[in-house]
CSV table of C-alpha atoms in Angstrom, one decimal:
chain,number,residue,atom,x,y,z
A,1156,UNK,CA,4.5,22.9,-12.2
A,1157,UNK,CA,7.1,25.5,-12.8
A,1158,UNK,CA,9.3,23.2,-14.8
A,1159,UNK,CA,6.3,22.3,-17.0
A,1160,UNK,CA,5.3,26.1,-17.5
A,1161,UNK,CA,8.6,27.6,-18.3
A,1162,UNK,CA,11.4,26.1,-16.2
A,1163,UNK,CA,12.3,23.4,-19.2
A,1164,UNK,CA,13.5,26.5,-21.1
A,1165,UNK,CA,15.9,27.8,-18.4
A,1166,UNK,CA,17.8,24.3,-18.4
A,1167,UNK,CA,21.0,24.0,-20.3
A,1168,UNK,CA,20.8,22.7,-23.9
A,1169,UNK,CA,22.4,19.7,-25.1
A,1170,UNK,CA,25.2,20.2,-27.1
A,1171,UNK,CA,23.8,18.4,-30.3
A,1172,UNK,CA,20.7,20.7,-30.1
A,1173,UNK,CA,23.0,23.5,-30.2
A,1174,UNK,CA,24.9,22.2,-33.3
A,1175,UNK,CA,21.9,21.7,-35.2
A,1176,UNK,CA,21.5,24.3,-38.2
A,1177,UNK,CA,18.3,25.8,-37.0
A,1178,UNK,CA,20.2,27.1,-33.8
A,1179,UNK,CA,23.2,28.7,-35.7
A,1180,UNK,CA,21.0,31.8,-37.1
A,1181,UNK,CA,18.5,31.4,-34.0
A,1182,UNK,CA,19.1,34.7,-32.4
A,1183,UNK,CA,19.3,36.8,-35.5
A,1184,UNK,CA,15.9,35.3,-36.5
A,1185,UNK,CA,14.3,35.8,-33.2
A,1186,UNK,CA,15.4,39.4,-33.2
A,1187,UNK,CA,14.0,40.0,-37.0
A,1188,UNK,CA,10.7,38.2,-36.8
A,1189,UNK,CA,9.7,38.5,-32.8
A,1190,UNK,CA,10.7,42.1,-32.3
A,1191,UNK,CA,11.7,44.0,-35.5
A,1192,UNK,CA,9.0,42.9,-38.2
A,1193,UNK,CA,6.1,43.2,-35.6
A,1194,UNK,CA,7.0,46.6,-34.7
A,1195,UNK,CA,7.6,48.0,-38.0
A,1196,UNK,CA,4.9,46.4,-40.1
A,1197,UNK,CA,1.9,48.2,-38.1
A,1198,UNK,CA,4.3,51.7,-38.3
A,1199,UNK,CA,4.6,51.3,-42.1
A,1200,UNK,CA,1.3,49.9,-43.1
A,1201,UNK,CA,-1.3,51.6,-40.6
A,1202,UNK,CA,0.9,54.4,-39.3
A,1203,UNK,CA,1.0,53.4,-35.9
A,1204,UNK,CA,3.4,55.0,-33.4
A,1205,UNK,CA,6.7,53.2,-32.5
A,1206,UNK,CA,5.8,53.2,-28.9
A,1207,UNK,CA,2.2,51.6,-29.5
A,1208,UNK,CA,3.4,49.2,-32.2
A,1209,UNK,CA,6.6,48.1,-30.0
A,1210,UNK,CA,4.4,47.8,-26.6
A,1211,UNK,CA,1.5,46.2,-28.3
A,1212,UNK,CA,2.5,44.3,-31.3
A,1213,UNK,CA,5.8,43.0,-30.0
A,1214,UNK,CA,6.0,43.0,-26.1
A,1215,UNK,CA,2.3,42.3,-25.3
A,1216,UNK,CA,2.0,39.8,-28.3
A,1217,UNK,CA,5.1,38.3,-27.2
A,1218,UNK,CA,4.0,37.7,-23.6
A,1219,UNK,CA,0.7,36.5,-24.5
A,1220,UNK,CA,2.1,34.0,-26.9
A,1221,UNK,CA,4.7,32.6,-24.5
A,1222,UNK,CA,2.2,32.2,-21.8
A,1223,UNK,CA,-0.5,31.0,-23.9
A,1224,UNK,CA,1.9,28.3,-25.0
A,1225,UNK,CA,3.2,27.6,-21.4
A,1226,UNK,CA,-0.3,27.3,-20.0
A,1227,UNK,CA,-0.9,24.3,-22.5
A,1228,UNK,CA,2.2,22.5,-21.2
A,1229,UNK,CA,1.1,23.3,-17.5
A,1230,UNK,CA,-2.5,22.3,-17.9
A,1231,UNK,CA,-1.8,19.2,-19.7
A,1232,UNK,CA,0.8,18.1,-17.2
A,1233,UNK,CA,-1.2,18.8,-14.3
A,1234,UNK,CA,-4.5,17.5,-15.5
A,1235,UNK,CA,-3.5,15.0,-18.1
A,1236,UNK,CA,-3.7,11.4,-17.0
A,1237,UNK,CA,-1.0,8.9,-17.4
A,1238,UNK,CA,-0.1,7.3,-19.7
A,1239,UNK,CA,-1.9,10.2,-21.7
A,1240,UNK,CA,-5.1,11.9,-21.5
A,1241,UNK,CA,-6.6,11.5,-24.9
A,1242,UNK,CA,-8.6,14.6,-24.6
A,1243,UNK,CA,-8.2,17.8,-22.6
A,1244,UNK,CA,-11.1,19.5,-24.2
A,1245,UNK,CA,-10.1,23.2,-22.8
A,1246,UNK,CA,-6.8,22.8,-24.3
A,1247,UNK,CA,-8.1,21.5,-27.6
A,1248,UNK,CA,-10.3,24.5,-28.1
A,1249,UNK,CA,-7.6,27.1,-27.1
A,1250,UNK,CA,-4.5,25.3,-28.6
A,1251,UNK,CA,-5.7,24.5,-32.0
A,1252,UNK,CA,-5.2,20.8,-31.7
A,1253,UNK,CA,-2.9,20.4,-28.5
A,1254,UNK,CA,-5.8,19.1,-26.4
A,1255,UNK,CA,-3.9,15.8,-26.6
A,1256,UNK,CA,-0.4,17.3,-25.3
A,1257,UNK,CA,0.5,14.4,-23.2
A,1258,UNK,CA,-0.1,12.2,-26.4
A,1259,UNK,CA,3.0,13.5,-28.0
A,1260,UNK,CA,5.0,12.8,-25.0
A,1261,UNK,CA,3.9,9.1,-25.0
A,1262,UNK,CA,4.2,8.8,-28.8
A,1263,UNK,CA,6.8,11.6,-30.1
A,1264,UNK,CA,7.1,9.8,-33.4
A,1265,UNK,CA,3.5,10.5,-34.2
A,1266,UNK,CA,3.2,13.8,-36.3
A,1267,UNK,CA,-0.5,14.3,-35.3
A,1268,UNK,CA,-0.2,15.6,-31.6
A,1269,UNK,CA,-3.7,13.8,-31.1
A,1270,UNK,CA,-5.5,10.6,-32.3
A,1271,UNK,CA,-8.8,12.0,-32.6
A,1272,UNK,CA,-9.9,12.8,-36.3
A,1273,UNK,CA,-12.8,15.1,-35.3
A,1274,UNK,CA,-11.1,17.4,-33.0
A,1275,UNK,CA,-9.8,20.8,-34.2
A,1276,UNK,CA,-6.1,20.0,-35.0
A,1277,UNK,CA,-4.5,22.9,-36.8
A,1278,UNK,CA,-1.3,21.7,-36.3
A,1279,UNK,CA,-1.9,18.5,-38.2
A,1280,UNK,CA,-3.8,20.3,-40.8
A,1281,UNK,CA,-1.0,22.4,-41.5
A,1282,UNK,CA,1.5,19.5,-41.7
A,1283,UNK,CA,-0.9,17.7,-44.0
A,1284,UNK,CA,-1.0,20.9,-46.3
A,1285,UNK,CA,2.8,20.7,-46.5
A,1286,UNK,CA,2.5,17.1,-47.4
A,1287,UNK,CA,0.2,17.9,-50.4
A,1288,UNK,CA,2.7,20.4,-51.4
A,1289,UNK,CA,5.7,17.9,-51.1
A,1290,UNK,CA,7.3,20.1,-48.4
A,1291,UNK,CA,6.7,17.2,-45.7
A,1292,UNK,CA,7.1,13.5,-46.2
A,1293,UNK,CA,7.6,10.2,-44.3
A,1294,UNK,CA,5.1,11.1,-41.7
A,1295,UNK,CA,4.8,8.6,-38.9
A,1296,UNK,CA,1.6,7.3,-37.4
A,1297,UNK,CA,1.5,5.2,-34.2
A,1298,UNK,CA,-0.6,1.9,-35.0
A,1299,UNK,CA,-3.9,1.6,-33.1
A,1300,UNK,CA,-2.6,-1.5,-31.5
A,1301,UNK,CA,0.3,0.4,-30.0
A,1302,UNK,CA,-2.1,3.1,-28.6
A,1303,UNK,CA,-4.4,0.6,-27.1
A,1304,UNK,CA,-1.5,-1.3,-25.5
A,1305,UNK,CA,-0.3,1.7,-23.7
A,1306,UNK,CA,-3.7,2.8,-22.5
A,1307,UNK,CA,-4.6,-0.7,-21.1
A,1308,UNK,CA,-1.2,-0.7,-19.4
A,1309,UNK,CA,-2.1,2.8,-17.8
């Protein structure tokens, strides 16, 4: 369970991952958008004190966001069925579409994170919006027969 919750973050990154452009400026981006901006926006816009802004809008928000994200991993890996659980309802409600978290492990090439159209899936909606804007393209969807094969092999 520890590895599913947060242990995966503590393992050494593959050299190819470190070479990717995203990680070249990663530490600067984290400092700016996880700590500096969330601290100074409340101070500048609402007159909040530095201490309250830093502890509430930065540290508390950061801690809750991390553990909320890790909870999705932990619950999906503990309660999700193999090959994948098509619907973990409590996760779907809290994770804006990650209720089918194990789906993305089984079909990592499918951009949807879940196969169900009627479930709230904010991640997919956001990507669909980017497609409309022309900022995302060539999205992959696993054919139904492939999903059926995996479920029947179980």
